Amino acid sequence: MTTYTTPQGISDYLPNDTNILNTQIIKLQSLFSKNGFKQIKTPTIEFAENLEKGLGPTQKKQCIEFFDPAGNRLLLRPDNTTPIARTVATRMNTEKTPLKLCYTEPIFRKSNQNHSDTEIFQAGCETFGYTSIEDIAEIITTCINALEALGVTDIGIDIGHINFVNGLSEEKKEALLKGDYITFGKIPERGESIESDNNDLTHLITTLKTKSPSTPIMINKGLVKGLHYYSGIIFEAYSNHNRNIIASGGQYDNLCSKFGHTISAVGFAINLNEIGFQHD
Amino acid sequence: MTKPITIAVPKGYLLKETLRKFKAIDIHFPSNFEESRRLFTYDTSETYKLLTVRPWDVPAYVEQGAADLGIVGKDVLLEQEPSVYTLKDLEFGGCKLVIAGLEGQSIKTLKHHCKVVTKYPHSTMKYFETIGKKVKIIKLYGAIELGPLTGLSDIICDLTATGKTLKEHNLIELDTVFESTAQLIANPIGMKIHYKEISDINSRI
């Protein structure tokens, strides 16, 4: 029997799944709005040449590209942060700061040999022009609250800092990114309190512990992200019931300047596919 | 933590060595497990659950999180490139992936588009890309040595520990693709949930 299936990593969402996804999105939009984040939509399709200004090598490789009739290279957005940064830098650069934006849109990344999803539904928040550790803490607690609103239990947060990695040799950085702890030389340190002269990090942890006392917050010296735009604190959220990272984010103070306007930024994205809404 | 730490291990030599290593750090699995037909067991403290799976399936169990830890040859990791953490080289189960052919052949004189049979198409492709030769790769599931003897291929790319099987089929090693030993691997999330326990095993084993 011919089943007329969809491409690898792309799915139909039948009424039950669509209903679950939409309910999740409505919950998140209401929560984000209550926290002062305004919804924004950027296009699914972008000029490759433009968006690539903000993308790192790993992300560029994941992009799905094609040509328009005039021969311009186009791509499907591989994340929401870069197009939003482009929009803020070019069209919202006179807005009052902090500028708090949120989105609930799918992204598109080439499916790898492990059959990862090509279309990934994301929801997230970004604060542009943040000034304090409290603003970063707000992003992380909004992320935790959003996951809780989706019914995720046993959430844990790992926090890292770009400075943990910056001093390392290229070989060791590469090893960390690949999870090759043999080449790295050891399992990276991870714990509730780690010897660190980073005051921002200490301040952030104290703030988070007050705001989300029941969530385990760990400093992870091996936390690295394939996204090159992170500039300071980075974090990821996991749950004991999921076997992949369910949300991640961090500071990306240098991204908007790639599009011509320098402004600090911090944000997070939740992977809704990973939370699970597909049952049929 | 009520859920045991699950470890996927291939049956055979790696399982024997693994059981010995765990015993040495005071983690005891039933002594008759190796001979039994059971596919999983628990240690005496019921903190650890051991799964016996096919060598090629260990990365899938760990990557998908059905197992927190796995013990697997580096050859399998290089061939499959799974998204897992590699924690430690356990230094047993040593072997190497080699290019082998009949007497008189050499890597230098190999023609472009020559045929290679292998169980390791990805590693074979990477090797020939590195040396800049275009070859035709034919994937087989076993009895690789028959390739050049039957005219199926010009050369082979296969795993060898002692070189004995190669010699018996009049094949000689032309080059080493990589050397391999057993590695301890972990699921990235399992690693967060059981960080202390896994770090402890890793430092003692």
Coordinates of C-alpha atoms in Angstrom, one line a residue:
Chain A
M1 CA 0.0 0.0 0.0
T2 CA 1.3 3.5 -0.8
T3 CA 1.1 5.7 2.2
Y4 CA 2.3 9.0 0.8
T5 CA 4.6 9.7 3.8
T6 CA 6.2 13.0 4.7
P7 CA 10.0 13.6 4.4
Q8 CA 12.4 12.4 7.1
G9 CA 12.1 14.4 10.3
I10 CA 8.8 16.0 9.2
S11 CA 5.5 14.9 10.6
D12 CA 1.7 15.4 10.2
Y13 CA 0.0 16.4 13.4
L14 CA -3.5 14.9 13.6
P15 CA -6.2 16.7 15.7
N16 CA -5.2 15.1 19.0
D17 CA -1.6 16.1 18.7
T18 CA -2.5 19.5 17.3
N19 CA -4.8 20.1 20.2
I20 CA -2.0 19.2 22.7
L21 CA 0.5 21.4 20.9
N22 CA -1.9 24.3 20.7
T23 CA -2.9 24.0 24.4
Q24 CA 0.8 24.0 25.3
I25 CA 1.4 27.1 23.2
I26 CA -1.6 29.0 24.7
K27 CA -0.3 28.2 28.2
L28 CA 3.2 29.4 27.4
Q29 CA 1.9 32.6 25.6
S30 CA -0.2 33.4 28.7
L31 CA 2.8 32.8 31.0
F32 CA 5.2 34.8 28.9
S33 CA 2.7 37.7 28.6
K34 CA 2.2 37.7 32.4
N35 CA 6.0 38.1 32.7
G36 CA 6.0 41.0 30.4
F37 CA 7.3 39.3 27.2
K38 CA 5.7 40.5 24.0
Q39 CA 5.1 38.0 21.1
I40 CA 7.0 38.4 17.9
K41 CA 7.0 36.5 14.6
T42 CA 9.8 36.4 12.1
P43 CA 9.5 34.7 8.7
T44 CA 10.1 31.0 8.1
I45 CA 12.3 31.9 5.1
E46 CA 15.3 34.3 5.2
F47 CA 18.0 35.4 2.9
A48 CA 20.9 33.0 3.6
E49 CA 23.4 35.8 3.2
N50 CA 21.8 38.0 5.8
L51 CA 21.0 35.4 8.5
E52 CA 24.4 33.7 8.1
K53 CA 26.0 36.9 9.6
G54 CA 24.7 35.6 12.9
L55 CA 25.2 31.9 12.5
G56 CA 28.1 29.8 13.5
P57 CA 29.7 26.9 11.4
T58 CA 27.6 24.2 13.1
Q59 CA 24.3 26.0 12.5
K60 CA 25.2 26.8 8.9
K61 CA 25.7 23.1 8.2
Q62 CA 22.3 22.4 9.7
C63 CA 20.4 24.9 7.5
I64 CA 18.0 23.8 4.8
E65 CA 18.8 26.0 1.8
F66 CA 17.3 26.7 -1.6
F67 CA 17.1 29.4 -4.3
D68 CA 14.5 32.0 -5.2
P69 CA 13.7 32.6 -8.8
A70 CA 16.3 35.4 -9.0
G71 CA 19.0 33.0 -7.8
N72 CA 19.3 34.4 -4.2
R73 CA 20.2 31.7 -1.6
L74 CA 17.3 31.3 0.9
L75 CA 17.1 29.2 4.1
L76 CA 14.6 28.0 6.5
R77 CA 15.3 29.6 9.9
P78 CA 17.5 27.1 12.0
D79 CA 16.7 28.9 15.2
N80 CA 14.5 31.8 16.4
T81 CA 17.1 33.8 18.3
T82 CA 19.1 34.8 15.2
P83 CA 16.1 36.2 13.2
I84 CA 14.8 38.0 16.3
A85 CA 18.2 39.5 16.9
R86 CA 18.2 40.6 13.2
T87 CA 14.8 42.2 13.6
V88 CA 15.7 43.9 16.9
A89 CA 19.0 45.3 15.5
T90 CA 17.4 46.6 12.3
R91 CA 13.8 47.5 13.1
M92 CA 13.5 47.9 16.8
N93 CA 16.8 49.5 17.7
T94 CA 15.1 52.6 19.2
E95 CA 12.7 50.8 21.5
K96 CA 12.9 51.3 25.2
T97 CA 15.0 48.7 27.0
P98 CA 14.9 46.1 28.4
L99 CA 13.0 44.9 25.4
K100 CA 11.3 41.6 26.3
L101 CA 10.2 39.4 23.4
C102 CA 8.8 35.9 23.1
Y103 CA 7.9 33.4 20.3
T104 CA 6.3 30.1 19.7
E105 CA 7.5 29.1 16.2
P106 CA 9.0 26.0 14.6
I107 CA 12.6 25.9 13.4
F108 CA 14.1 23.7 10.7
R109 CA 17.4 21.8 10.9
K110 CA 18.6 19.0 8.6
S111 CA 17.9 15.6 10.1
N112 CA 21.0 13.7 11.1
Q113 CA 21.8 10.0 10.8
N114 CA 20.0 9.5 14.1
H115 CA 16.7 10.6 12.6
S116 CA 16.4 13.8 14.6
D117 CA 13.4 16.0 13.8
T118 CA 13.8 18.5 11.0
E119 CA 10.8 20.6 12.1
I120 CA 11.2 21.4 15.7
F121 CA 8.5 23.4 17.6
Q122 CA 10.2 25.9 19.9
A123 CA 8.9 28.4 22.4
G124 CA 11.2 30.9 24.1
C125 CA 11.9 34.4 25.5
E126 CA 14.6 36.9 24.8
T127 CA 15.5 40.1 26.8
F128 CA 17.4 42.7 24.8
G129 CA 19.2 45.4 26.6
Y130 CA 19.3 43.6 30.0
T131 CA 21.5 45.2 32.6
S132 CA 21.7 42.9 35.6
I133 CA 22.1 39.4 36.9
E134 CA 18.5 39.6 38.0
D135 CA 17.5 39.9 34.3
I136 CA 19.4 36.7 33.6
A137 CA 17.8 35.0 36.6
E138 CA 14.4 36.1 35.3
I139 CA 15.1 34.3 32.0
I140 CA 16.1 31.1 33.7
T141 CA 13.1 31.2 36.2
T142 CA 10.7 31.9 33.3
C143 CA 12.2 28.9 31.6
I144 CA 11.6 26.7 34.7
N145 CA 8.1 28.1 35.2
A146 CA 7.3 27.4 31.5
L147 CA 8.5 23.8 31.8
E148 CA 6.4 23.3 34.9
A149 CA 3.4 24.8 33.2
L150 CA 3.8 22.2 30.5
G151 CA 3.7 19.5 33.2
V152 CA 7.4 18.6 33.2
T153 CA 8.5 17.3 36.6
D154 CA 11.9 16.7 38.2
I155 CA 13.5 19.5 36.3
G156 CA 17.2 20.2 36.7
I157 CA 19.3 23.2 35.5
D158 CA 23.0 23.0 34.6
I159 CA 24.8 26.4 34.4
G160 CA 28.0 27.0 32.6
H161 CA 30.1 30.0 31.5
I162 CA 31.9 30.7 28.3
N163 CA 35.0 31.6 30.5
F164 CA 35.2 27.9 31.6
V165 CA 35.9 27.0 28.0
N166 CA 37.7 30.1 26.6
G167 CA 41.1 29.4 28.2
L168 CA 41.2 25.9 26.8
S169 CA 43.2 24.7 23.8
E170 CA 41.3 24.2 20.5
E171 CA 41.7 20.4 21.0
K172 CA 40.1 20.4 24.4
K173 CA 37.3 22.7 23.3
E174 CA 36.5 20.4 20.5
A175 CA 36.7 17.4 22.8
L176 CA 34.2 19.0 25.2
L177 CA 31.8 19.8 22.4
K178 CA 32.0 16.2 21.2
G179 CA 31.7 14.8 24.8
D180 CA 35.1 13.1 24.3
Y181 CA 36.2 13.2 28.0
I182 CA 39.1 10.8 27.2
T183 CA 40.8 13.6 25.1
F184 CA 39.6 16.2 27.5
G185 CA 41.4 14.3 30.2
K186 CA 38.7 14.0 32.8
I187 CA 35.0 14.2 33.4
P188 CA 34.3 17.9 33.8
E189 CA 33.5 19.1 37.3
R190 CA 29.9 19.6 38.1
G191 CA 28.3 20.5 41.5
E192 CA 26.2 22.8 43.5
S193 CA 29.2 24.9 44.4
I194 CA 32.4 24.8 42.4
E195 CA 35.6 26.8 43.0
S196 CA 35.0 29.8 40.8
D197 CA 36.2 33.4 41.0
N198 CA 33.2 34.3 38.8
N199 CA 31.1 36.7 40.9
D200 CA 28.3 36.9 38.3
L201 CA 27.9 33.2 38.5
T202 CA 27.8 33.1 42.3
H203 CA 25.3 35.9 42.4
L204 CA 23.1 34.2 39.8
I205 CA 23.1 30.9 41.7
T206 CA 22.1 32.6 44.9
T207 CA 19.3 34.5 43.1
L208 CA 18.0 31.3 41.4
K209 CA 18.1 29.3 44.7
T210 CA 15.8 31.9 46.3
K211 CA 13.4 32.0 43.3
S212 CA 13.3 28.3 42.5
P213 CA 14.3 26.5 45.7
S214 CA 13.1 23.1 44.7
T215 CA 15.0 22.9 41.4
P216 CA 18.5 21.4 41.5
I217 CA 20.9 24.1 40.1
M218 CA 24.3 22.7 39.2
I219 CA 27.4 24.5 37.9
N220 CA 28.8 22.4 35.1
K221 CA 32.3 23.3 33.9
G222 CA 31.9 21.1 30.8
L223 CA 28.8 22.8 29.5
V224 CA 29.3 23.9 26.0
K225 CA 26.9 24.7 23.2
G226 CA 27.3 24.3 19.5
L227 CA 25.9 27.8 19.1
H228 CA 28.8 30.2 18.7
Y229 CA 26.9 33.3 19.7
Y230 CA 26.8 32.8 23.5
S231 CA 29.0 35.3 25.3
G232 CA 28.7 34.6 29.0
I233 CA 26.4 32.5 31.2
I234 CA 24.9 29.5 29.4
F235 CA 22.4 27.0 30.8
E236 CA 20.4 23.9 29.9
A237 CA 17.3 22.3 31.4
Y238 CA 16.7 18.5 31.7
S239 CA 14.2 16.3 33.4
N240 CA 14.7 12.8 34.9
H241 CA 11.9 11.7 32.5
N242 CA 13.4 12.9 29.2
R243 CA 16.6 11.6 27.6
N244 CA 17.5 14.8 25.8
I245 CA 17.9 18.4 26.8
I246 CA 14.5 20.0 26.9
A247 CA 15.5 23.7 27.0
S248 CA 18.6 25.8 26.8
G249 CA 19.8 29.4 26.6
G250 CA 22.2 32.0 27.8
Q251 CA 23.8 35.4 27.2
Y252 CA 24.5 36.5 23.7
D253 CA 25.8 40.0 23.9
N254 CA 27.5 40.0 20.5
L255 CA 24.8 38.7 18.2
C256 CA 22.9 41.9 17.5
S257 CA 26.1 43.8 16.5
K258 CA 26.5 41.3 13.6
F259 CA 23.3 43.0 12.3
G260 CA 24.6 46.5 13.0
H261 CA 23.3 47.4 16.4
T262 CA 25.1 46.6 19.6
I263 CA 22.8 45.6 22.5
S264 CA 23.1 43.0 25.3
A265 CA 20.8 40.0 25.1
V266 CA 19.8 36.9 27.1
G267 CA 17.2 34.2 26.3
F268 CA 16.1 30.6 26.3
A269 CA 14.3 28.2 24.0
I270 CA 12.2 25.2 24.9
N271 CA 12.1 22.2 22.5
L272 CA 8.4 21.3 22.4
N273 CA 9.1 18.1 20.4
E274 CA 11.2 16.9 23.2
I275 CA 8.5 17.6 25.8
G276 CA 6.2 15.5 23.6
F277 CA 2.9 16.3 22.1
Q278 CA 2.9 13.7 19.3
H279 CA 0.9 10.6 20.2
D280 CA -1.1 9.6 17.1
Chain B
M1 CA 17.5 7.5 43.6
T2 CA 15.3 4.4 43.1
K3 CA 16.0 3.7 39.4
P4 CA 19.2 1.5 39.0
I5 CA 22.0 2.7 36.8
T6 CA 21.7 0.7 33.6
I7 CA 24.8 -0.6 31.8
A8 CA 24.8 -2.1 28.2
V9 CA 27.6 -4.5 27.5
P10 CA 28.2 -6.8 24.5
K11 CA 28.2 -10.5 25.2
G12 CA 31.5 -12.4 24.8
Y13 CA 35.0 -11.2 25.7
L14 CA 34.0 -7.6 26.6
L15 CA 31.3 -9.0 29.0
K16 CA 33.9 -11.3 30.7
E17 CA 36.3 -8.4 31.2
T18 CA 33.6 -6.0 32.3
L19 CA 32.3 -8.4 35.0
R20 CA 35.9 -8.8 36.2
K21 CA 36.5 -5.0 36.3
F22 CA 33.2 -4.5 38.2
K23 CA 34.0 -7.2 40.7
A24 CA 37.3 -5.5 41.4
I25 CA 35.5 -2.3 42.4
D26 CA 33.0 -4.3 44.5
I27 CA 30.1 -4.4 42.2
H28 CA 29.0 -8.0 42.0
F29 CA 26.7 -9.5 39.3
P30 CA 25.6 -13.1 39.6
S31 CA 28.5 -15.4 38.8
N32 CA 26.4 -17.7 36.5
F33 CA 25.1 -14.8 34.4
E34 CA 27.6 -15.2 31.5
E35 CA 26.4 -18.8 30.9
S36 CA 22.7 -18.0 31.3
R37 CA 20.4 -17.0 28.5
R38 CA 19.1 -14.1 30.4
L39 CA 19.6 -10.7 28.7
F40 CA 19.7 -8.6 31.9
T41 CA 20.6 -9.0 35.6
Y42 CA 21.1 -6.8 38.7
D43 CA 24.1 -6.6 41.0
T44 CA 23.8 -7.8 44.6
S45 CA 23.0 -4.3 45.8
E46 CA 20.4 -3.8 43.0
T47 CA 22.0 -0.4 42.3
Y48 CA 23.2 -1.5 38.8
K49 CA 21.3 -3.3 36.0
L50 CA 23.4 -5.0 33.3
L51 CA 22.0 -5.5 29.8
T52 CA 23.7 -7.9 27.3
V53 CA 23.3 -6.7 23.8
R54 CA 25.0 -7.0 20.4
P55 CA 28.2 -5.0 20.1
W56 CA 26.8 -2.8 17.3
D57 CA 23.7 -2.0 19.4
V58 CA 25.4 -0.6 22.5
P59 CA 25.6 3.0 21.2
A60 CA 21.9 2.9 20.3
Y61 CA 21.0 1.9 23.9
V62 CA 23.1 4.6 25.4
E63 CA 22.3 7.4 22.9
Q64 CA 18.6 6.8 23.3
G65 CA 18.9 6.6 27.1
A66 CA 17.7 3.0 27.5
A67 CA 21.1 2.5 29.2
D68 CA 23.0 5.1 31.2
L69 CA 26.4 3.6 30.6
G70 CA 27.8 1.3 27.9
I71 CA 31.0 -0.6 27.2
V72 CA 31.8 -0.7 23.5
G73 CA 34.8 -1.0 21.2
K74 CA 36.2 2.3 19.9
D75 CA 35.8 0.8 16.4
V76 CA 32.0 0.8 16.8
L77 CA 32.0 4.4 18.1
L78 CA 34.1 5.7 15.2
E79 CA 31.9 3.9 12.7
Q80 CA 28.6 5.1 14.2
E81 CA 29.6 8.5 15.8
P82 CA 26.7 8.4 18.3
S83 CA 25.9 11.5 20.5
V84 CA 27.2 10.1 23.8
Y85 CA 30.0 11.0 26.2
T86 CA 33.1 8.9 26.1
L87 CA 34.4 8.7 29.6
K88 CA 37.3 6.3 29.7
D89 CA 39.6 4.0 27.7
L90 CA 39.3 0.7 29.5
E91 CA 42.3 -0.6 27.6
F92 CA 41.0 -4.1 27.1
G93 CA 39.7 -5.8 23.9
G94 CA 42.6 -4.3 21.8
C95 CA 42.3 -4.7 18.1
K96 CA 42.8 -2.6 14.9
L97 CA 40.9 -1.8 11.8
V98 CA 43.2 -2.5 8.8
I99 CA 43.3 -2.4 5.1
A100 CA 44.4 -5.8 3.8
G101 CA 44.9 -7.3 0.4
L102 CA 46.7 -10.0 -1.5
E103 CA 50.5 -10.3 -1.7
G104 CA 52.0 -7.7 -4.0
Q105 CA 49.3 -5.0 -3.4
S106 CA 50.1 -1.7 -1.7
I107 CA 48.1 1.4 -0.8
K108 CA 50.2 3.4 -3.2
T109 CA 49.5 1.3 -6.2
L110 CA 45.8 0.9 -5.5
K111 CA 43.7 2.0 -8.5
H112 CA 40.9 4.6 -8.1
H113 CA 37.5 2.9 -8.1
C114 CA 39.0 -0.3 -6.7
K115 CA 36.5 -2.4 -4.6
V116 CA 36.7 -2.7 -0.8
V117 CA 34.5 -5.0 1.2
T118 CA 33.9 -4.1 4.9
K119 CA 31.6 -4.1 7.9
Y120 CA 32.8 -0.5 8.4
P121 CA 31.7 1.5 5.4
H122 CA 31.8 4.9 7.2
S123 CA 35.4 4.4 8.6
T124 CA 36.5 3.0 5.2
M125 CA 35.1 6.0 3.4
K126 CA 36.8 8.4 5.8
Y127 CA 40.1 6.6 5.4
F128 CA 40.1 6.8 1.6
E129 CA 38.9 10.4 1.6
T130 CA 41.9 11.3 3.8
I131 CA 44.4 9.6 1.5
G132 CA 42.5 11.0 -1.6
K133 CA 41.5 7.8 -3.3
K134 CA 38.0 7.2 -4.7
V135 CA 37.0 3.6 -3.9
K136 CA 33.8 1.5 -4.3
I137 CA 32.7 0.3 -0.9
I138 CA 30.6 -2.9 -0.6
K139 CA 29.1 -3.5 2.9
L140 CA 29.2 -7.1 4.2
Y141 CA 28.1 -8.5 7.5
G142 CA 30.8 -11.1 7.9
A143 CA 33.4 -13.4 6.3
I144 CA 35.1 -10.3 5.0
E145 CA 38.3 -12.2 4.1
L146 CA 36.5 -13.9 1.2
G147 CA 36.3 -10.6 -0.7
P148 CA 39.6 -10.7 -2.6
L149 CA 39.7 -14.5 -2.8
T150 CA 36.4 -14.7 -4.6
G151 CA 36.8 -11.7 -6.9
L152 CA 34.1 -9.8 -5.0
S153 CA 36.6 -7.1 -4.2
D154 CA 40.2 -6.0 -4.6
I155 CA 40.9 -5.4 -0.9
I156 CA 39.2 -5.5 2.5
C157 CA 38.9 -3.2 5.5
D158 CA 38.4 -5.3 8.6
L159 CA 39.1 -5.6 12.3
T160 CA 41.9 -7.8 13.4
A161 CA 43.3 -8.7 16.8
T162 CA 46.1 -11.2 16.1
G163 CA 46.2 -11.2 12.3
K164 CA 45.7 -14.9 12.3
T165 CA 42.6 -15.0 10.2
L166 CA 44.1 -12.7 7.6
K167 CA 47.2 -14.9 7.3
E168 CA 45.1 -18.0 6.9
H169 CA 43.4 -16.4 3.9
N170 CA 46.8 -15.2 2.4
L171 CA 45.9 -11.6 3.1
I172 CA 48.5 -9.1 4.3
E173 CA 48.0 -5.8 6.1
L174 CA 48.5 -2.8 3.9
D175 CA 47.7 0.0 6.4
T176 CA 46.2 0.6 9.8
V177 CA 43.0 2.7 9.8
F178 CA 42.8 3.0 13.6
E179 CA 43.5 1.1 16.7
S180 CA 40.6 0.2 19.1
T181 CA 40.0 -0.7 22.7
A182 CA 36.9 -0.9 24.9
Q183 CA 35.5 2.4 26.0
L184 CA 33.2 3.4 28.7
I185 CA 30.4 5.7 27.3
A186 CA 27.5 7.5 29.0
N187 CA 24.2 9.1 28.0
P188 CA 24.5 12.9 28.5
I189 CA 21.3 13.1 30.6
G190 CA 22.0 9.9 32.6
M191 CA 25.4 11.5 33.3
K192 CA 23.6 14.5 34.9
I193 CA 21.2 12.4 36.9
H194 CA 23.8 9.9 38.2
Y195 CA 26.8 12.3 38.1
K196 CA 28.3 11.2 41.5
E197 CA 27.8 7.5 40.9
I198 CA 29.1 7.5 37.4
S199 CA 32.1 9.7 38.3
D200 CA 32.9 7.3 41.1
I201 CA 32.8 4.2 38.8
N202 CA 34.8 6.1 36.3
S203 CA 37.6 6.9 38.7
R204 CA 37.8 3.5 40.3
I205 CA 37.3 1.1 37.3

